[in-house]
Short mmCIF file of C-alpha atoms and ligand atoms in Angstrom, two decimals:
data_model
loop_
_atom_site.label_atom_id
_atom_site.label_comp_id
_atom_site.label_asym_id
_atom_site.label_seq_id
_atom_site.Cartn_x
_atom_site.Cartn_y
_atom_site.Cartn_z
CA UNK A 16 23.42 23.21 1.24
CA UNK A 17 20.77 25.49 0.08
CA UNK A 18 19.37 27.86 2.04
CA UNK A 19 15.60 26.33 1.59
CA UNK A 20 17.27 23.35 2.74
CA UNK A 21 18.32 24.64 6.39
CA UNK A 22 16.37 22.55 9.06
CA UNK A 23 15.43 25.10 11.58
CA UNK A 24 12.80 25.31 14.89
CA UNK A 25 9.92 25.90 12.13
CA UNK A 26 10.89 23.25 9.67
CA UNK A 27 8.28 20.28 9.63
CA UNK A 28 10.07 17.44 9.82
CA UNK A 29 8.53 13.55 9.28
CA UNK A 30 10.08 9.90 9.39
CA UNK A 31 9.74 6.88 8.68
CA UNK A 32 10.57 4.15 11.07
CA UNK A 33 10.82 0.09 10.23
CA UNK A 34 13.83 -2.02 9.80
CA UNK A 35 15.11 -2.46 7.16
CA UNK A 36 14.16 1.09 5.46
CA UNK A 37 17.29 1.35 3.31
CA UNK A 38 15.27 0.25 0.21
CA UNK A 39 12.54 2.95 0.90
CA UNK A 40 11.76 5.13 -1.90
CA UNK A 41 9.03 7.32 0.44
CA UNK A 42 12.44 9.57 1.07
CA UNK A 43 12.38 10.55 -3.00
CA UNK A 44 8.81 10.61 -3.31
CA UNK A 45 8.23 13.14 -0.08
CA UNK A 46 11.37 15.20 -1.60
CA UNK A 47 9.67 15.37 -4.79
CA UNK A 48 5.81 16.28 -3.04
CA UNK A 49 7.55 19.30 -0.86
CA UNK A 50 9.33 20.70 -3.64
CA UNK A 51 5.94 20.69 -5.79
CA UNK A 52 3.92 22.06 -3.23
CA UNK A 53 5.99 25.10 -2.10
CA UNK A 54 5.31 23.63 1.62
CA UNK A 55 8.91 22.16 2.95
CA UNK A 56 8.61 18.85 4.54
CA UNK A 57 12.00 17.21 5.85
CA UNK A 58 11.32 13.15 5.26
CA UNK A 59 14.09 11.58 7.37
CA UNK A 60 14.14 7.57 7.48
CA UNK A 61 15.12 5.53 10.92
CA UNK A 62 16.02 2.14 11.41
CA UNK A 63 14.29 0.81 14.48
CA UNK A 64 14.54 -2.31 16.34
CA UNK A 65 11.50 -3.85 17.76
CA UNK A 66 13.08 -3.40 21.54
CA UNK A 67 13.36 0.60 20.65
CA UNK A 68 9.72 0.99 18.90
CA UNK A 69 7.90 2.33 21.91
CA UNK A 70 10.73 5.07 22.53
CA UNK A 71 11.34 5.89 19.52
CA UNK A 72 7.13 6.51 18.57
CA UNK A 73 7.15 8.41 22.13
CA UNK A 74 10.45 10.78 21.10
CA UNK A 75 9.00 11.05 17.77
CA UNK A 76 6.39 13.33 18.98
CA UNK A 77 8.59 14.16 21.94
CA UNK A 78 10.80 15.82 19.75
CA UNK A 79 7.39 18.02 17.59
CA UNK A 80 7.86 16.19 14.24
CA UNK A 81 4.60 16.47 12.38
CA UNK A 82 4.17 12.84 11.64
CA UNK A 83 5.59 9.46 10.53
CA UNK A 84 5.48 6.40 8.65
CA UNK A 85 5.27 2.94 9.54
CA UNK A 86 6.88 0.12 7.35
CA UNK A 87 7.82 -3.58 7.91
CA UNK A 88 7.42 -4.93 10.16
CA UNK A 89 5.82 -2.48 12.24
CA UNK A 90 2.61 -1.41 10.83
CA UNK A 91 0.56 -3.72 13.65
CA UNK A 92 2.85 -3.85 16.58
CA UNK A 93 2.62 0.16 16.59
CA UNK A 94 -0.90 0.88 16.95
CA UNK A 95 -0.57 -0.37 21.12
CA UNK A 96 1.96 2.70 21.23
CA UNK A 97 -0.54 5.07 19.55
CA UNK A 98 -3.12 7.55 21.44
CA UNK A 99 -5.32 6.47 18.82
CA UNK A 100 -6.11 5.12 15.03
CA UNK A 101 -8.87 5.75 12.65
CA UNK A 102 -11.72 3.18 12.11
CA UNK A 103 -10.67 1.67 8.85
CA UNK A 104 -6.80 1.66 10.62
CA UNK A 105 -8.83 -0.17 13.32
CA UNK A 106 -10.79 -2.55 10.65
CA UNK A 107 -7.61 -3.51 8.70
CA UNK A 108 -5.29 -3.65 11.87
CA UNK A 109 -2.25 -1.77 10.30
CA UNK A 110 -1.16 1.70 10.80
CA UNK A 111 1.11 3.43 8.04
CA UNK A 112 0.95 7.02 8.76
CA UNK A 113 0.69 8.45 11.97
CA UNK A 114 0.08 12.62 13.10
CA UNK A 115 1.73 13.81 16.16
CA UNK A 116 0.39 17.01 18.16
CA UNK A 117 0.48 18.13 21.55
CA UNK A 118 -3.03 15.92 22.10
CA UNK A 119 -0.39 12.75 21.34
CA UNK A 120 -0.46 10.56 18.02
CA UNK A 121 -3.30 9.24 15.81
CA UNK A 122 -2.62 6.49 13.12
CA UNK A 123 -4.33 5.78 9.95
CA UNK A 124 -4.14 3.81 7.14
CA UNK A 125 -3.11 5.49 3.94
CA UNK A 126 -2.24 1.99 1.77
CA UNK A 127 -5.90 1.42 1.35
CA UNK A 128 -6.42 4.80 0.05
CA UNK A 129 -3.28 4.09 -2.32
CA UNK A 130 -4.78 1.53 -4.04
CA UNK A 131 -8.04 2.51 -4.50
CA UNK A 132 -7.22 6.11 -5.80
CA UNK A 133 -4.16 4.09 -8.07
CA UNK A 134 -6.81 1.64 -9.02
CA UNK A 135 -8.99 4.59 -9.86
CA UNK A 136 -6.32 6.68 -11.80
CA UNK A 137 -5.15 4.16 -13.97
CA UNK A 138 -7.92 2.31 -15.23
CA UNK A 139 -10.65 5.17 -15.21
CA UNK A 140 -12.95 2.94 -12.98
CA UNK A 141 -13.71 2.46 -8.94
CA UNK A 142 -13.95 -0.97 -6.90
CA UNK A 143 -17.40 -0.61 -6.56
CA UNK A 144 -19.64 -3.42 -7.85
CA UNK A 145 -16.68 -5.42 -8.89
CA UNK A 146 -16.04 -8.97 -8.42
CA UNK A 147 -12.65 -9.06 -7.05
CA UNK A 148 -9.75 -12.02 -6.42
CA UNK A 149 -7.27 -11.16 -3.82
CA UNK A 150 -4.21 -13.36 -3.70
CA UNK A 151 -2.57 -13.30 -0.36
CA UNK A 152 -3.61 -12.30 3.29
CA UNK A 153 -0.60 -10.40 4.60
CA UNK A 154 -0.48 -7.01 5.70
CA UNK A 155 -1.22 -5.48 2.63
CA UNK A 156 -4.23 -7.62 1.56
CA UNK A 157 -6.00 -6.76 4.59
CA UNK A 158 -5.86 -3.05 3.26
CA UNK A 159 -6.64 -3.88 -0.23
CA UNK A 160 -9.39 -6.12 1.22
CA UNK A 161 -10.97 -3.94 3.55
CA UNK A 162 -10.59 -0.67 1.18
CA UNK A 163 -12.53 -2.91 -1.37
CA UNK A 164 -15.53 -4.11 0.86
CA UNK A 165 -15.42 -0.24 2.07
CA UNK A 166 -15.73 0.72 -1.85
CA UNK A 167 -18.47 -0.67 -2.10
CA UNK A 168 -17.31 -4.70 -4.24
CA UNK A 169 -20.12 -7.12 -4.67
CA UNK A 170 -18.27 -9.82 -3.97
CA UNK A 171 -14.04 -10.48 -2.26
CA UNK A 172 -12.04 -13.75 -3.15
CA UNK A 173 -9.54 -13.53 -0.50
CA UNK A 174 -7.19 -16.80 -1.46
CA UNK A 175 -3.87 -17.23 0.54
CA UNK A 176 -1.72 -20.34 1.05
CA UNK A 177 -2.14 -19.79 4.67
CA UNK A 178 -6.11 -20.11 4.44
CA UNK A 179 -6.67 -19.16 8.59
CA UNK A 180 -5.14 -15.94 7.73
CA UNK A 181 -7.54 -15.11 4.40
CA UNK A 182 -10.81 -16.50 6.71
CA UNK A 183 -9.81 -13.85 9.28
CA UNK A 184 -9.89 -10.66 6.77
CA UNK A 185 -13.28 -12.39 5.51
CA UNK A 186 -14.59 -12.44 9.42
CA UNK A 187 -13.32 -9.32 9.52
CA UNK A 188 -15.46 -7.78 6.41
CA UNK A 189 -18.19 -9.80 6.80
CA UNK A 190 -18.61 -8.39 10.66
CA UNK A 191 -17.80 -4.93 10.25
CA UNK A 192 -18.52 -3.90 6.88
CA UNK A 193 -20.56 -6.17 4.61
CA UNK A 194 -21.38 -9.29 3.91
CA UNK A 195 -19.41 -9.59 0.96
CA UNK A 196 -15.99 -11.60 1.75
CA UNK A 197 -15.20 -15.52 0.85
CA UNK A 198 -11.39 -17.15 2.21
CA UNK A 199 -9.79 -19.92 0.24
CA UNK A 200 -6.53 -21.76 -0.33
CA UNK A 201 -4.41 -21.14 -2.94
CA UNK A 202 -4.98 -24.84 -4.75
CA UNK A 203 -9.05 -23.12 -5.54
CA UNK A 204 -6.98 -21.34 -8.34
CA UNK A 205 -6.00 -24.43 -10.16
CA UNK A 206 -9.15 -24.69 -11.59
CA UNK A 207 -10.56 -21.59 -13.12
CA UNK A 208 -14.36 -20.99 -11.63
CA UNK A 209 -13.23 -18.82 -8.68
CA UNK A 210 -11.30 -16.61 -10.83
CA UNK A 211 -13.23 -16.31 -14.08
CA UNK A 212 -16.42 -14.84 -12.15
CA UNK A 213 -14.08 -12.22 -11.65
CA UNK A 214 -13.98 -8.69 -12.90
CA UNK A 215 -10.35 -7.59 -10.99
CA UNK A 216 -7.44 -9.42 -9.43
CA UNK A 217 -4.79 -8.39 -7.12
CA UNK A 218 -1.72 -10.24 -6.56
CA UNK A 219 -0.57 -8.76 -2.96
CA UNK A 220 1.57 -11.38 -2.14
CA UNK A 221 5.16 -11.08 -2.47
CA UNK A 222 5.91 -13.70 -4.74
CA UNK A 223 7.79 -12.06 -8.00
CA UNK A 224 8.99 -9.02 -6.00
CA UNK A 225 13.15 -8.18 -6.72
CA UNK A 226 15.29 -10.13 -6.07
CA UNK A 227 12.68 -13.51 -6.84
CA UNK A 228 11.37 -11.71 -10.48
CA UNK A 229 10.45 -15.67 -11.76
CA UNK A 230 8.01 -15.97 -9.17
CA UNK A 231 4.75 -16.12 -9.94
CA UNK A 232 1.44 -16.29 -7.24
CA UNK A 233 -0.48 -18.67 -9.87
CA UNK A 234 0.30 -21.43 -12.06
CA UNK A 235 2.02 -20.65 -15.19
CA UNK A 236 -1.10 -22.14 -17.30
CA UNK A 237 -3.20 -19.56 -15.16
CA UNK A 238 -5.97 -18.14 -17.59
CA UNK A 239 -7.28 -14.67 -17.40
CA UNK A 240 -9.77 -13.42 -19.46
CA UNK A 241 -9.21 -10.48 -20.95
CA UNK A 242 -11.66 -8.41 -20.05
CA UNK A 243 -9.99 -8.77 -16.29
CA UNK A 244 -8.34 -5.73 -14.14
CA UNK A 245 -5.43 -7.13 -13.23
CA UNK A 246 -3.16 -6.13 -10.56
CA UNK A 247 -0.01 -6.44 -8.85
CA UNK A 248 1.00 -4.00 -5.94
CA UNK A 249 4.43 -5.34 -6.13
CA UNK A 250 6.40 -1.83 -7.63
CA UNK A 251 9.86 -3.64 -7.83
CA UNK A 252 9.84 -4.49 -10.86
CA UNK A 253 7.29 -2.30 -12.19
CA UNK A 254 6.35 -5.36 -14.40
CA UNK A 255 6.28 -8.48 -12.92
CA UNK A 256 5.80 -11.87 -14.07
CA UNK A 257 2.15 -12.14 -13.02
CA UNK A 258 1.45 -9.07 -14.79
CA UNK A 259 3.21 -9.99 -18.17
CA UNK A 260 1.58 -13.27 -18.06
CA UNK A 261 -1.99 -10.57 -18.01
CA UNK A 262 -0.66 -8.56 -20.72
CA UNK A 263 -0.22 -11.55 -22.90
CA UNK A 264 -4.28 -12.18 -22.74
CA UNK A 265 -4.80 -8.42 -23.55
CA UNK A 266 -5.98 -7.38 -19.67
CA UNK A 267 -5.55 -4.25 -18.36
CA UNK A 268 -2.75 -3.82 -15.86
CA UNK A 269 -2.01 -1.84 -12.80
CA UNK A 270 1.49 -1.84 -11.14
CA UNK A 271 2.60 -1.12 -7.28
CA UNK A 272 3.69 2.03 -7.74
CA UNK A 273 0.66 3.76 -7.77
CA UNK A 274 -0.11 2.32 -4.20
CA UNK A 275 2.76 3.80 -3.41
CA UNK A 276 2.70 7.24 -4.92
CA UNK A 277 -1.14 7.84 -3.40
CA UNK A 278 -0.09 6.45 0.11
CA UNK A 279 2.45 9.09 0.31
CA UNK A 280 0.63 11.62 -0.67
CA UNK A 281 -2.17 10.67 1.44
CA UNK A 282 0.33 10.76 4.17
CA UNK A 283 1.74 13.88 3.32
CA UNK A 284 -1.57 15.74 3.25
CA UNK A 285 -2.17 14.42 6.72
CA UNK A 286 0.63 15.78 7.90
CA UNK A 287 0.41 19.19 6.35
CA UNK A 288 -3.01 19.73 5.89
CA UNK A 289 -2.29 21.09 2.30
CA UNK A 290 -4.30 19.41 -0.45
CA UNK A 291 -3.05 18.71 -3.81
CA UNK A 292 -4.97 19.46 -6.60
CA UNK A 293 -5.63 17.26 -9.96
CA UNK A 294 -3.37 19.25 -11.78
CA UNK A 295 -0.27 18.83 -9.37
CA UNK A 296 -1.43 15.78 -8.68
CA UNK A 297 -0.68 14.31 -12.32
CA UNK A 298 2.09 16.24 -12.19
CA UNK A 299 3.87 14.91 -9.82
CA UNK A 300 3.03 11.51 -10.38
CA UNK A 301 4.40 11.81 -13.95
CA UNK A 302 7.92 12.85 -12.00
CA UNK A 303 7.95 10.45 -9.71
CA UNK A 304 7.11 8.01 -12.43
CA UNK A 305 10.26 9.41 -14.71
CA UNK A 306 12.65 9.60 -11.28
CA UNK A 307 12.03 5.80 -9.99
CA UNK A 308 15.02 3.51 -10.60
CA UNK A 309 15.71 0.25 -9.89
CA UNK A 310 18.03 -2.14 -9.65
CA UNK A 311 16.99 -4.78 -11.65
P1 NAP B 14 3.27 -9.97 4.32
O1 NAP B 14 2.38 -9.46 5.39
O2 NAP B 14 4.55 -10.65 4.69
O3 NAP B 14 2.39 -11.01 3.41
C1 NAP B 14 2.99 -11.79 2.41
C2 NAP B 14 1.92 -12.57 1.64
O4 NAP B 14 2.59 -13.31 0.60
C3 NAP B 14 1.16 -13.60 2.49
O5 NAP B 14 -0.13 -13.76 1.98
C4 NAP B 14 1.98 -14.88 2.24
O6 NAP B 14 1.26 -16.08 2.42
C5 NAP B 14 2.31 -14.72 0.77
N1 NAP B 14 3.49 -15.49 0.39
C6 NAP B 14 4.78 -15.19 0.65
N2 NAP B 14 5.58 -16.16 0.16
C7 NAP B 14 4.77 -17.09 -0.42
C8 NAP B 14 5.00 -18.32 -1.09
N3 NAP B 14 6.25 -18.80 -1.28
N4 NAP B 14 3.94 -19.00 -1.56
C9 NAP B 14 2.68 -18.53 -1.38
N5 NAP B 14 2.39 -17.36 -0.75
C10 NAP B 14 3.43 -16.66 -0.26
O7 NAP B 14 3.70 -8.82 3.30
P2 NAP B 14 2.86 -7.50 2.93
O8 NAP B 14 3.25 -6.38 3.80
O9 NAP B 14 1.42 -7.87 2.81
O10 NAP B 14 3.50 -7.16 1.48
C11 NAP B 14 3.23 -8.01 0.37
C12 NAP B 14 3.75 -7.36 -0.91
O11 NAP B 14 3.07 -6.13 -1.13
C13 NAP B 14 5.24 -7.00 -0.88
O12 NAP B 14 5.79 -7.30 -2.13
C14 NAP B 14 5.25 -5.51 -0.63
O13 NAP B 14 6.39 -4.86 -1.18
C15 NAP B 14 3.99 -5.09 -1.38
N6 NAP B 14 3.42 -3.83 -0.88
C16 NAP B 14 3.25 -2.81 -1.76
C17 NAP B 14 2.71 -1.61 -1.33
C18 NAP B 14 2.57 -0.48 -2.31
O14 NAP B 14 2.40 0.67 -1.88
N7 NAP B 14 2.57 -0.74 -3.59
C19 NAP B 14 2.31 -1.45 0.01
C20 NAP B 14 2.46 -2.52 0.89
C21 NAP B 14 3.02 -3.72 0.42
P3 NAP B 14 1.17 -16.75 3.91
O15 NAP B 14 0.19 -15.91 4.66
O16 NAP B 14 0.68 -18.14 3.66
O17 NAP B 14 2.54 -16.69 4.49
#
C-alpha cells in the first residue's frame, strides 16, 4: 500500500450501496476522478439487502462519509430514508447520489445530468427543441424523460410495453414541467409515423444489455432515418444491436457510457465540491474510455 493510499480520520470516503454491485464500474471510474483531481476520494461498494437499507443509509452518515450512491434496486425505495432530495430527484422519483453532513442527507439525481451533458459531448448539440422517442419507462427513462422536458424538447414519445408506466412519466411532465409528453405501447413502433417525426431516440430499456446482446427494443425491419440521434444508454456492450442496426442507416450514435462517466462525475463534484474543468474533463473521459473492459 501506498502511502496516498492510507485511509485515515481525514480521508473522504464514499459508497455505493445496491445489490448486486459486483458488476459496478463507479469503483474504477471514482479511482480514476481522485487520482486526476489531486483530491483523494475512497469509493468503497456495499451490498445491501432491502431489510438493512434504512441502517445502512443512517450509519452511512453515522459513520461521516461524504456521500453515496444508489444503484438497483434502490434508487426509489431510498428517498423515504433521506432528510431530503432535490426537485428534479423529486420530479423523476429516483435518487442516485446522496451528500451526508451533520444537517443529515440530501439526494439528487445525477443520471439525468449524465445524459444530457453525454448527449451534449458527443454529438455537439443539446435536447432542446428536439423531437425525442423514448423507449422504455423504467427507472432510467424517467430521468432521461424528465432531464429532456427540463432541457427544454418540443415534443417526448415515451413508448414502453408496460404503457401505465410510460402515461405516468407523461402525467408527470405534463404537470410539473411542460406540456410536452405523449405515452404509448410498444406495438405504435411497428409502423413508422411516431418515430420518423423524430429528431433523437433513446433506447433505455434493457433489452440488448450483456448477457442478452441479440436483443433488440424494435423490430429488426425498424427504419431510422438518418438524419436521427440515436441512442442507447445501455454501456455493456458499448455497441449494441439497436445501435448497429442505426449505424447501418448512417445516424449518429451515442453509447451508455457517457451516462455513466457524467453521473459520476456529477456525483463526485457533489461530494467534494471541486469542479472539473473542460480540460480534465476530456481528459479523463478519454481514460476512462481506454480503461473500460468487458466481458463480452
Ligand atoms: P428498469 O427500471 O428495470 O426498466 C427496464 C425497462 O426495460 C422497462 O421499460 C421495461 O418495460 C423494459 N423491458 C425490460 N424487458 C423487456 C422486454 N422483454 N420487452 C420489452 N420491454 C422490456 O431498469 P432501468 O434502471 O431503467 O435500466 C434500464 C437500462 O438502462 C439498463 O440496461 C441499465 O443498465 C441502463 N442504465 C444505464 C445508465 C447509464 O449511466 N448509462 C444508468 C441507468 C441505467 P416494462 O416497464 O414493460 O417492464
Amino acid at each position: 500500500m501506498q502511502t496516498e493510499d492510507i485511509i485515515t480520520e481525514q480521508s473522504q470516503v464514499a459508497a455505493l450501496i445496491g445489490n448486486p454491485v459486483g458488476h459496478s464500474v463507479s469503483p474504477q471510474l471514482h479511482s480514476l476522478i481522485s487520482k486526476s483531481t489531486g483530491f483523494p476520494l475512497t469509493y468503497l461498494p456495499f451490498k445491501v439487502d432491502p431489510q438493512d437499507l434504512e441502517s445502512a443509509v443512517k450509519g452511512i452518515n453515522a459513520l461521516g462519509f461524504t456521500g453515496f450512491n444508489v444503484t438497483i434496486p434502490y434508487k426509489c425505495d431510498v428517498i423515504k430514508y433521506l432528510d431530503g432530495i432535490s426537485k428534479e430527484a423529486r420530479l423523476i422519483g429516483a435518487v442516485n447520489t446522496v451528500k451526508c453532513s451533520r444537517e443529515g442527507t440530501y439526494g439528487y439525481n445525477t443520471d439525468a445530468d449524465g445524459f444530457a451533458k453525454a448527449f451534449q459531448k458527443e454529438t455537439g448539440s443539446d435536447l432542446k427543441g428536439k423531437t425525442i422517442l423514448i423507449i422504455g419507462a423504467g427507472g432510467a427513462s424517467r430521468a432521461v424523460s424528465v432531464k429532456a422536458a427540463i432541457d427544454g424538447a418540443e415534443k417526448i414519445y415515451i413508448v414502453n410495453r408496460s404503457i401505465e408506466k410510460a402515461a405516468s412519466i407523461a402525467e408527470i411532465i405534463n404537470k410539473n414541467v411542460r406540456s410536452c409528453a405523449f405515452a404509448y405501447g410498444l406495438q405504435e413502433l411497428e409502423h413508422d409515423e411516431l418515430s420518423s417525426a423524430c429528431n433523437v431516440i433513446v433506447n433505455t430499456t434493457s433489452l440488448g444489455m450483456h448477457p442478452n446482446v441479440d436483443a433488440l427494443p424494435v423490430k429488426k425491419d425498424f427504419e431510422f432515418n438518418k438524419s436521427q440521434i440515436v441512442c442507447d444508454i445501455i454501456y455493456n456492450p458499448l455497441k449494441t444491436r439497436f445501435l448497429k442496426l442505426a449505424e447501418e442507416y448512417g445516424c449518429v450514435t451515442v453509447n451508455g457510457l457517457g451516462m455513466l462517466f457524467f453521473q459520476g462525475i456529477a456525483a463526485y463534484e457533489i461530494w467534494t465540491g471541486v469542479k472539473c474543468d473542460d480540460g480534465l474533463l476530456n481528459e479523463l473521459y478519454n481514460s476512462f474510455y481506454r480503461s473500460i473492459k468487458f466481458e463480452l
